């Protein structure tokens, strides 16, 4: 029996994939009209280009079964493979990371290292911008506190027209 230890990264990856699949099962992927006129190659391409796992076709199968339509699996898979090649481009990896999206683990072993490098670069930019936004919000909150503190102090200081100002402090000598 072959035993394999799952690393933390692998566990997190499969956990995210599982959550994604669970989140997608709540709604129909295709309407009745889409099922009836489906171009399964195009649907497969679109799913692949979105980084969807091969098992996502089961969602289409379920949605279309209600209308008596069965997906053309081989045509779907051909389209999905083309879409995955589009998805796995480094430029798309950067885009996904830059906009806070996660990776579903669909790229081939040859494509994945470059894709992941670009994804991490995009994630770094995304995280940096998120941190900048947090700091800007903190600066705004601190400025508000300073403004409120200044307003409170200003309300406690007598106005300059007040008679508390001594004439000699202004260099005025009043003869007695």
Short mmCIF file of N, CA, C and O in Angstrom, two decimals, residues 33-157:
data_model
loop_
_atom_site.label_atom_id
_atom_site.label_comp_id
_atom_site.label_asym_id
_atom_site.label_seq_id
_atom_site.Cartn_x
_atom_site.Cartn_y
_atom_site.Cartn_z
N UNK A 33 -32.84 27.31 -22.73
CA UNK A 33 -32.48 27.70 -24.09
C UNK A 33 -31.02 27.38 -24.39
O UNK A 33 -30.68 26.91 -25.46
N UNK A 34 -30.16 27.65 -23.42
CA UNK A 34 -28.73 27.37 -23.60
C UNK A 34 -28.49 25.87 -23.76
O UNK A 34 -27.65 25.46 -24.58
N UNK A 35 -29.20 25.07 -23.01
CA UNK A 35 -29.05 23.62 -23.13
C UNK A 35 -29.51 23.13 -24.50
O UNK A 35 -28.86 22.27 -25.12
N UNK A 36 -30.61 23.68 -24.99
CA UNK A 36 -31.16 23.22 -26.26
C UNK A 36 -30.29 23.57 -27.47
O UNK A 36 -30.27 22.83 -28.45
N UNK A 37 -29.59 24.69 -27.41
CA UNK A 37 -28.76 25.10 -28.56
C UNK A 37 -27.26 25.07 -28.21
O UNK A 37 -26.45 25.71 -28.88
N UNK A 38 -26.90 24.30 -27.21
CA UNK A 38 -25.54 24.31 -26.67
C UNK A 38 -24.48 23.95 -27.70
O UNK A 38 -24.61 22.99 -28.44
N UNK A 39 -23.42 24.75 -27.72
CA UNK A 39 -22.20 24.42 -28.45
C UNK A 39 -21.23 23.95 -27.36
O UNK A 39 -20.63 24.76 -26.66
N UNK A 40 -21.13 22.63 -27.19
CA UNK A 40 -20.39 22.08 -26.06
C UNK A 40 -18.91 22.39 -26.10
O UNK A 40 -18.26 22.49 -25.07
N UNK A 41 -18.37 22.57 -27.29
CA UNK A 41 -16.96 22.96 -27.41
C UNK A 41 -16.76 24.37 -26.82
O UNK A 41 -15.83 24.62 -26.06
N UNK A 42 -17.67 25.28 -27.16
CA UNK A 42 -17.58 26.65 -26.65
C UNK A 42 -17.80 26.68 -25.14
O UNK A 42 -17.08 27.38 -24.41
N UNK A 43 -18.76 25.94 -24.66
CA UNK A 43 -19.02 25.89 -23.22
C UNK A 43 -17.80 25.32 -22.50
O UNK A 43 -17.37 25.86 -21.47
N UNK A 44 -17.20 24.28 -23.05
CA UNK A 44 -15.99 23.72 -22.48
C UNK A 44 -14.85 24.72 -22.48
O UNK A 44 -14.11 24.85 -21.50
N UNK A 45 -14.70 25.44 -23.60
CA UNK A 45 -13.64 26.46 -23.69
C UNK A 45 -13.84 27.53 -22.62
O UNK A 45 -12.89 27.90 -21.93
N UNK A 46 -15.06 28.01 -22.50
CA UNK A 46 -15.34 29.05 -21.49
C UNK A 46 -15.05 28.56 -20.08
O UNK A 46 -14.48 29.29 -19.27
N UNK A 47 -15.43 27.32 -19.79
CA UNK A 47 -15.15 26.76 -18.46
C UNK A 47 -13.65 26.64 -18.24
O UNK A 47 -13.14 26.97 -17.16
N UNK A 48 -12.93 26.16 -19.24
CA UNK A 48 -11.48 26.04 -19.12
C UNK A 48 -10.81 27.39 -18.95
O UNK A 48 -9.89 27.56 -18.15
N UNK A 49 -11.27 28.38 -19.71
CA UNK A 49 -10.69 29.73 -19.64
C UNK A 49 -10.96 30.39 -18.29
O UNK A 49 -10.27 31.33 -17.92
N UNK A 50 -11.96 29.88 -17.57
CA UNK A 50 -12.26 30.40 -16.23
C UNK A 50 -11.57 29.57 -15.15
O UNK A 50 -11.74 29.83 -13.96
N UNK A 51 -10.80 28.56 -15.57
CA UNK A 51 -10.07 27.73 -14.61
C UNK A 51 -10.94 26.72 -13.89
O UNK A 51 -10.57 26.23 -12.83
N UNK A 52 -12.06 26.39 -14.47
CA UNK A 52 -12.95 25.42 -13.82
C UNK A 52 -12.39 24.01 -13.98
O UNK A 52 -11.79 23.67 -14.99
N UNK A 53 -12.64 23.21 -12.96
CA UNK A 53 -12.17 21.83 -12.95
C UNK A 53 -12.95 20.98 -13.95
O UNK A 53 -14.09 21.32 -14.30
N UNK A 54 -12.38 19.86 -14.40
CA UNK A 54 -13.08 18.99 -15.36
C UNK A 54 -14.43 18.52 -14.84
O UNK A 54 -15.36 18.31 -15.62
N UNK A 55 -14.56 18.37 -13.54
CA UNK A 55 -15.81 17.88 -12.96
C UNK A 55 -16.96 18.88 -13.08
O UNK A 55 -18.11 18.54 -12.82
N UNK A 56 -16.66 20.11 -13.49
CA UNK A 56 -17.71 21.12 -13.59
C UNK A 56 -18.76 20.75 -14.63
O UNK A 56 -19.91 21.19 -14.55
N UNK A 57 -18.40 19.90 -15.59
CA UNK A 57 -19.38 19.47 -16.59
C UNK A 57 -20.58 18.78 -15.94
O UNK A 57 -21.69 18.80 -16.48
N UNK A 58 -20.37 18.22 -14.75
CA UNK A 58 -21.48 17.58 -14.04
C UNK A 58 -22.57 18.59 -13.71
O UNK A 58 -23.77 18.25 -13.70
N UNK A 59 -22.17 19.84 -13.46
CA UNK A 59 -23.16 20.90 -13.19
C UNK A 59 -23.98 21.17 -14.45
O UNK A 59 -25.19 21.38 -14.37
N UNK A 60 -23.32 21.20 -15.59
CA UNK A 60 -24.04 21.39 -16.85
C UNK A 60 -24.96 20.20 -17.13
O UNK A 60 -26.09 20.38 -17.59
N UNK A 61 -24.46 19.01 -16.84
CA UNK A 61 -25.25 17.79 -17.07
C UNK A 61 -26.52 17.85 -16.22
O UNK A 61 -27.62 17.58 -16.73
N UNK A 62 -26.38 18.27 -14.98
CA UNK A 62 -27.53 18.36 -14.09
C UNK A 62 -28.52 19.42 -14.58
O UNK A 62 -29.73 19.20 -14.61
N UNK A 63 -28.00 20.59 -14.98
CA UNK A 63 -28.87 21.68 -15.45
C UNK A 63 -29.62 21.27 -16.72
O UNK A 63 -30.80 21.57 -16.88
N UNK A 64 -28.94 20.58 -17.62
CA UNK A 64 -29.56 20.23 -18.91
C UNK A 64 -30.41 18.97 -18.84
O UNK A 64 -31.29 18.78 -19.68
N UNK A 65 -30.17 18.12 -17.86
CA UNK A 65 -30.97 16.90 -17.71
C UNK A 65 -32.43 17.24 -17.49
O UNK A 65 -33.33 16.53 -17.96
N UNK A 66 -32.70 18.35 -16.83
CA UNK A 66 -34.07 18.79 -16.61
C UNK A 66 -34.80 19.07 -17.92
O UNK A 66 -36.02 19.09 -17.96
N UNK A 67 -34.03 19.30 -18.98
CA UNK A 67 -34.61 19.64 -20.28
C UNK A 67 -34.36 18.55 -21.32
O UNK A 67 -34.55 18.77 -22.52
N UNK A 68 -33.93 17.38 -20.85
CA UNK A 68 -33.71 16.24 -21.73
C UNK A 68 -32.48 16.36 -22.63
O UNK A 68 -32.42 15.73 -23.68
N UNK A 69 -31.51 17.16 -22.23
CA UNK A 69 -30.30 17.36 -23.02
C UNK A 69 -29.11 16.77 -22.27
O UNK A 69 -28.95 16.98 -21.08
N UNK A 70 -28.29 16.03 -23.02
CA UNK A 70 -27.08 15.43 -22.46
C UNK A 70 -25.87 16.11 -23.09
O UNK A 70 -25.79 16.19 -24.33
N UNK A 71 -24.93 16.61 -22.29
CA UNK A 71 -23.74 17.25 -22.86
C UNK A 71 -22.92 16.29 -23.72
O UNK A 71 -22.85 15.10 -23.44
N UNK A 72 -22.32 16.82 -24.77
CA UNK A 72 -21.41 16.04 -25.61
C UNK A 72 -20.05 16.11 -24.93
O UNK A 72 -19.28 17.05 -25.12
N UNK A 73 -19.76 15.10 -24.13
CA UNK A 73 -18.61 15.12 -23.24
C UNK A 73 -17.28 15.29 -23.96
O UNK A 73 -16.45 16.11 -23.56
N UNK A 74 -17.03 14.55 -25.03
CA UNK A 74 -15.73 14.65 -25.70
C UNK A 74 -15.54 16.03 -26.33
O UNK A 74 -14.45 16.60 -26.28
N UNK A 75 -16.60 16.59 -26.89
CA UNK A 75 -16.52 17.92 -27.47
C UNK A 75 -16.28 18.97 -26.38
O UNK A 75 -15.47 19.88 -26.54
N UNK A 76 -16.99 18.80 -25.28
CA UNK A 76 -16.81 19.70 -24.13
C UNK A 76 -15.35 19.66 -23.65
O UNK A 76 -14.73 20.69 -23.42
N UNK A 77 -14.82 18.44 -23.49
CA UNK A 77 -13.46 18.28 -22.98
C UNK A 77 -12.42 18.90 -23.93
O UNK A 77 -11.45 19.51 -23.47
N UNK A 78 -12.62 18.75 -25.23
CA UNK A 78 -11.70 19.37 -26.20
C UNK A 78 -11.70 20.89 -26.03
O UNK A 78 -10.65 21.53 -25.99
N UNK A 79 -12.89 21.47 -25.94
CA UNK A 79 -12.99 22.91 -25.75
C UNK A 79 -12.40 23.34 -24.42
O UNK A 79 -11.70 24.36 -24.34
N UNK A 80 -12.64 22.57 -23.37
CA UNK A 80 -12.11 22.92 -22.05
C UNK A 80 -10.60 22.90 -22.05
O UNK A 80 -9.95 23.78 -21.48
N UNK A 81 -10.00 21.91 -22.70
CA UNK A 81 -8.53 21.85 -22.77
C UNK A 81 -7.95 23.09 -23.46
O UNK A 81 -6.94 23.63 -23.02
N UNK A 82 -8.61 23.55 -24.50
CA UNK A 82 -8.16 24.78 -25.18
C UNK A 82 -8.30 25.97 -24.23
O UNK A 82 -7.42 26.82 -24.16
N UNK A 83 -9.41 26.02 -23.54
CA UNK A 83 -9.65 27.11 -22.59
C UNK A 83 -8.65 27.12 -21.45
O UNK A 83 -8.17 28.18 -21.03
N UNK A 84 -8.28 25.93 -20.97
CA UNK A 84 -7.31 25.83 -19.89
C UNK A 84 -5.95 26.35 -20.36
O UNK A 84 -5.25 27.02 -19.61
N UNK A 85 -5.59 26.07 -21.59
CA UNK A 85 -4.32 26.61 -22.12
C UNK A 85 -4.34 28.13 -22.10
O UNK A 85 -3.35 28.78 -21.79
N UNK A 86 -5.49 28.71 -22.42
CA UNK A 86 -5.64 30.16 -22.35
C UNK A 86 -5.55 30.64 -20.89
O UNK A 86 -4.88 31.62 -20.59
N UNK A 87 -6.22 29.95 -20.01
CA UNK A 87 -6.23 30.30 -18.59
C UNK A 87 -4.82 30.25 -18.00
O UNK A 87 -4.45 31.11 -17.18
N UNK A 88 -4.02 29.28 -18.39
CA UNK A 88 -2.72 29.03 -17.78
C UNK A 88 -1.60 29.92 -18.30
O UNK A 88 -0.43 29.73 -17.94
N UNK A 89 -1.91 30.91 -19.11
CA UNK A 89 -0.89 31.85 -19.56
C UNK A 89 -0.42 32.69 -18.37
O UNK A 89 -1.23 33.06 -17.51
N UNK A 90 0.87 33.01 -18.30
CA UNK A 90 1.37 33.84 -17.20
C UNK A 90 0.62 35.17 -17.07
O UNK A 90 0.37 35.62 -15.95
N UNK A 91 0.27 35.78 -18.19
CA UNK A 91 -0.44 37.07 -18.13
C UNK A 91 -1.76 36.91 -17.37
O UNK A 91 -2.16 37.79 -16.61
N UNK A 92 -2.44 35.79 -17.57
CA UNK A 92 -3.68 35.55 -16.86
C UNK A 92 -3.41 35.26 -15.39
O UNK A 92 -4.16 35.69 -14.51
N UNK A 93 -2.32 34.55 -15.09
CA UNK A 93 -1.94 34.31 -13.71
C UNK A 93 -1.72 35.62 -12.97
O UNK A 93 -2.19 35.81 -11.85
N UNK A 94 -1.02 36.54 -13.63
CA UNK A 94 -0.79 37.86 -13.02
C UNK A 94 -2.12 38.58 -12.80
O UNK A 94 -2.37 39.12 -11.73
N UNK A 95 -2.98 38.56 -13.82
CA UNK A 95 -4.29 39.21 -13.72
C UNK A 95 -5.09 38.65 -12.53
O UNK A 95 -5.66 39.40 -11.74
N UNK A 96 -5.12 37.32 -12.42
CA UNK A 96 -5.88 36.69 -11.34
C UNK A 96 -5.33 37.11 -9.97
O UNK A 96 -6.09 37.48 -9.08
N UNK A 97 -4.01 37.04 -9.83
CA UNK A 97 -3.40 37.44 -8.56
C UNK A 97 -3.63 38.91 -8.27
O UNK A 97 -3.93 39.30 -7.14
N UNK A 98 -3.51 39.73 -9.28
CA UNK A 98 -3.64 41.19 -9.16
C UNK A 98 -5.03 41.61 -8.71
O UNK A 98 -5.24 42.63 -8.08
N UNK A 99 -6.03 40.78 -9.04
CA UNK A 99 -7.41 41.10 -8.70
C UNK A 99 -7.96 40.24 -7.55
O UNK A 99 -9.16 40.25 -7.29
N UNK A 100 -7.07 39.52 -6.88
CA UNK A 100 -7.48 38.80 -5.67
C UNK A 100 -8.14 37.46 -5.90
O UNK A 100 -8.75 36.91 -4.98
N UNK A 101 -8.02 36.90 -7.11
CA UNK A 101 -8.61 35.59 -7.38
C UNK A 101 -7.65 34.49 -6.98
O UNK A 101 -6.44 34.69 -6.91
N UNK A 102 -8.18 33.31 -6.75
CA UNK A 102 -7.33 32.18 -6.38
C UNK A 102 -7.18 31.22 -7.55
O UNK A 102 -7.93 31.28 -8.52
N UNK A 103 -6.23 30.35 -7.44
CA UNK A 103 -5.90 29.37 -8.48
C UNK A 103 -6.55 28.04 -8.16
O UNK A 103 -6.54 27.59 -7.01
N UNK A 104 -7.12 27.41 -9.16
CA UNK A 104 -7.86 26.16 -8.96
C UNK A 104 -7.04 24.90 -9.23
O UNK A 104 -7.55 23.81 -9.08
N UNK A 105 -5.78 25.06 -9.64
CA UNK A 105 -4.92 23.90 -9.84
C UNK A 105 -5.14 23.16 -11.14
O UNK A 105 -4.94 21.95 -11.20
N UNK A 106 -5.53 23.86 -12.20
CA UNK A 106 -5.85 23.19 -13.46
C UNK A 106 -4.72 23.17 -14.48
O UNK A 106 -4.82 22.48 -15.49
N UNK A 107 -3.65 23.91 -14.25
CA UNK A 107 -2.58 24.00 -15.24
C UNK A 107 -1.73 22.74 -15.26
O UNK A 107 -1.57 22.06 -14.24
N UNK A 108 -1.15 22.46 -16.42
CA UNK A 108 -0.28 21.30 -16.56
C UNK A 108 1.03 21.54 -15.82
O UNK A 108 1.37 22.68 -15.49
N UNK A 109 1.79 20.48 -15.61
CA UNK A 109 3.07 20.58 -14.91
C UNK A 109 4.04 21.49 -15.66
O UNK A 109 4.87 22.15 -15.05
N UNK A 110 3.94 21.55 -16.97
CA UNK A 110 4.82 22.41 -17.77
C UNK A 110 4.44 23.87 -17.65
O UNK A 110 5.29 24.74 -17.61
N UNK A 111 3.14 24.14 -17.58
CA UNK A 111 2.66 25.53 -17.55
C UNK A 111 2.65 26.12 -16.14
O UNK A 111 2.79 27.33 -15.96
N UNK A 112 2.48 25.28 -15.16
CA UNK A 112 2.21 25.74 -13.81
C UNK A 112 3.32 26.61 -13.19
O UNK A 112 3.01 27.64 -12.58
N UNK A 113 4.60 26.26 -13.30
CA UNK A 113 5.62 27.09 -12.62
C UNK A 113 5.59 28.56 -13.07
O UNK A 113 5.61 29.46 -12.23
N UNK A 114 5.52 28.79 -14.37
CA UNK A 114 5.51 30.16 -14.87
C UNK A 114 4.20 30.86 -14.50
O UNK A 114 4.18 32.03 -14.15
N UNK A 115 3.10 30.12 -14.59
CA UNK A 115 1.80 30.66 -14.22
C UNK A 115 1.80 31.07 -12.75
O UNK A 115 1.36 32.17 -12.40
N UNK A 116 2.30 30.20 -11.88
CA UNK A 116 2.31 30.48 -10.45
C UNK A 116 3.24 31.64 -10.11
O UNK A 116 2.94 32.44 -9.22
N UNK A 117 4.35 31.75 -10.82
CA UNK A 117 5.27 32.88 -10.59
C UNK A 117 4.53 34.20 -10.88
O UNK A 117 4.57 35.14 -10.09
N UNK A 118 3.84 34.24 -12.01
CA UNK A 118 3.08 35.45 -12.37
C UNK A 118 1.93 35.68 -11.40
O UNK A 118 1.65 36.82 -11.02
N UNK A 119 1.26 34.62 -10.99
CA UNK A 119 0.17 34.72 -10.02
C UNK A 119 0.67 35.35 -8.72
O UNK A 119 0.05 36.27 -8.18
N UNK A 120 1.82 34.86 -8.23
CA UNK A 120 2.37 35.40 -6.98
C UNK A 120 2.76 36.87 -7.13
O UNK A 120 2.56 37.66 -6.21
N UNK A 121 3.29 37.24 -8.30
CA UNK A 121 3.62 38.65 -8.52
C UNK A 121 2.35 39.50 -8.46
O UNK A 121 2.33 40.56 -7.83
N UNK A 122 1.30 39.03 -9.11
CA UNK A 122 0.03 39.74 -9.07
C UNK A 122 -0.54 39.80 -7.66
O UNK A 122 -1.07 40.83 -7.23
N UNK A 123 -0.43 38.70 -6.91
CA UNK A 123 -0.91 38.68 -5.53
C UNK A 123 -0.14 39.67 -4.67
O UNK A 123 -0.72 40.33 -3.80
N UNK A 124 1.16 39.78 -4.92
CA UNK A 124 1.97 40.74 -4.16
C UNK A 124 1.47 42.17 -4.40
O UNK A 124 1.33 42.95 -3.46
N UNK A 125 1.20 42.50 -5.66
CA UNK A 125 0.67 43.83 -5.97
C UNK A 125 -0.69 44.02 -5.29
O UNK A 125 -0.95 45.06 -4.68
N UNK A 126 -1.55 43.02 -5.39
CA UNK A 126 -2.87 43.09 -4.78
C UNK A 126 -2.76 43.31 -3.27
O UNK A 126 -3.43 44.19 -2.71
N UNK A 127 -1.93 42.51 -2.61
CA UNK A 127 -1.77 42.64 -1.16
C UNK A 127 -1.18 43.99 -0.78
O UNK A 127 -1.58 44.59 0.23
N UNK A 128 -0.23 44.48 -1.58
CA UNK A 128 0.37 45.78 -1.32
C UNK A 128 -0.68 46.88 -1.44
O UNK A 128 -0.77 47.77 -0.58
N UNK A 129 -1.50 46.81 -2.47
CA UNK A 129 -2.56 47.82 -2.64
C UNK A 129 -3.59 47.72 -1.53
O UNK A 129 -4.10 48.75 -1.07
N UNK A 130 -3.91 46.50 -1.09
CA UNK A 130 -4.83 46.35 0.03
C UNK A 130 -4.26 47.01 1.28
O UNK A 130 -4.95 47.70 2.00
N UNK A 131 -2.96 46.80 1.50
CA UNK A 131 -2.31 47.40 2.67
C UNK A 131 -2.31 48.92 2.56
O UNK A 131 -2.54 49.62 3.56
N UNK A 132 -2.06 49.44 1.37
CA UNK A 132 -2.09 50.90 1.16
C UNK A 132 -3.48 51.43 1.49
O UNK A 132 -3.62 52.44 2.17
N UNK A 133 -4.53 50.74 1.03
CA UNK A 133 -5.90 51.17 1.33
C UNK A 133 -6.16 51.16 2.83
O UNK A 133 -6.78 52.07 3.37
N UNK A 134 -5.68 50.12 3.51
CA UNK A 134 -5.85 50.06 4.97
C UNK A 134 -5.15 51.23 5.64
O UNK A 134 -5.71 51.86 6.55
N UNK A 135 -3.93 51.52 5.20
CA UNK A 135 -3.18 52.64 5.79
C UNK A 135 -3.85 53.97 5.48
O UNK A 135 -3.89 54.86 6.35
N UNK A 136 -4.37 54.13 4.27
CA UNK A 136 -5.09 55.36 3.93
C UNK A 136 -6.31 55.54 4.82
O UNK A 136 -6.61 56.65 5.27
N UNK A 137 -7.03 54.46 5.08
CA UNK A 137 -8.18 54.53 5.97
C UNK A 137 -7.75 54.89 7.39
O UNK A 137 -8.42 55.68 8.07
N UNK A 138 -6.64 54.33 7.83
CA UNK A 138 -6.13 54.65 9.16
C UNK A 138 -5.72 56.12 9.22
O UNK A 138 -6.01 56.80 10.21
N UNK A 139 -5.08 56.62 8.18
CA UNK A 139 -4.71 58.05 8.13
C UNK A 139 -5.97 58.90 8.20
O UNK A 139 -6.02 59.88 8.93
N UNK A 140 -6.99 58.53 7.47
CA UNK A 140 -8.25 59.28 7.48
C UNK A 140 -8.85 59.30 8.89
O UNK A 140 -9.27 60.34 9.38
N UNK A 141 -8.86 58.12 9.55
CA UNK A 141 -9.41 58.05 10.92
C UNK A 141 -8.59 58.93 11.88
O UNK A 141 -9.15 59.63 12.71
N UNK A 142 -7.26 58.89 11.74
CA UNK A 142 -6.42 59.71 12.61
C UNK A 142 -6.62 61.19 12.35
O UNK A 142 -6.67 62.00 13.29
N UNK A 143 -6.78 61.59 11.09
CA UNK A 143 -7.04 62.99 10.77
C UNK A 143 -8.37 63.45 11.37
O UNK A 143 -8.49 64.56 11.86
N UNK A 144 -9.36 62.57 11.29
CA UNK A 144 -10.67 62.89 11.90
C UNK A 144 -10.51 63.10 13.40
O UNK A 144 -11.07 64.04 13.96
N UNK A 145 -9.74 62.23 14.05
CA UNK A 145 -9.52 62.38 15.50
C UNK A 145 -8.79 63.68 15.79
O UNK A 145 -9.12 64.37 16.76
N UNK A 146 -7.78 64.01 14.98
CA UNK A 146 -7.04 65.26 15.17
C UNK A 146 -7.97 66.45 14.99
O UNK A 146 -7.96 67.38 15.80
N UNK A 147 -8.78 66.42 13.94
CA UNK A 147 -9.72 67.52 13.70
C UNK A 147 -10.68 67.69 14.87
O UNK A 147 -10.94 68.80 15.33
N UNK A 148 -11.21 66.58 15.37
CA UNK A 148 -12.13 66.65 16.51
C UNK A 148 -11.41 67.18 17.75
O UNK A 148 -11.95 67.99 18.50
N UNK A 149 -10.18 66.73 17.94
CA UNK A 149 -9.39 67.21 19.08
C UNK A 149 -9.10 68.70 18.95
O UNK A 149 -9.22 69.45 19.92
N UNK A 150 -8.75 69.16 17.75
CA UNK A 150 -8.50 70.59 17.52
C UNK A 150 -9.76 71.41 17.74
O UNK A 150 -9.70 72.50 18.33
N UNK A 151 -10.90 70.90 17.28
CA UNK A 151 -12.16 71.61 17.48
C UNK A 151 -12.47 71.73 18.97
O UNK A 151 -12.93 72.76 19.45
N UNK A 152 -12.20 70.67 19.71
CA UNK A 152 -12.45 70.68 21.14
C UNK A 152 -11.53 71.69 21.83
O UNK A 152 -11.97 72.47 22.67
N UNK A 153 -10.24 71.69 21.46
CA UNK A 153 -9.30 72.65 22.05
C UNK A 153 -9.67 74.08 21.68
O UNK A 153 -9.60 74.97 22.50
N UNK A 154 -10.06 74.30 20.43
CA UNK A 154 -10.42 75.65 19.98
C UNK A 154 -11.65 76.16 20.71
O UNK A 154 -11.79 77.36 20.93
N UNK A 155 -12.55 75.28 21.08
CA UNK A 155 -13.75 75.72 21.79
C UNK A 155 -13.42 76.08 23.24
O UNK A 155 -14.17 76.79 23.89
N UNK A 156 -12.27 75.62 23.76
CA UNK A 156 -11.88 75.93 25.14
C UNK A 156 -11.01 77.18 25.22
O UNK A 156 -10.86 77.75 26.28
N UNK A 157 -10.41 77.63 24.14
CA UNK A 157 -9.56 78.82 24.13
C UNK A 157 -10.45 80.03 23.87
O UNK A 157 -11.24 80.03 22.94
#
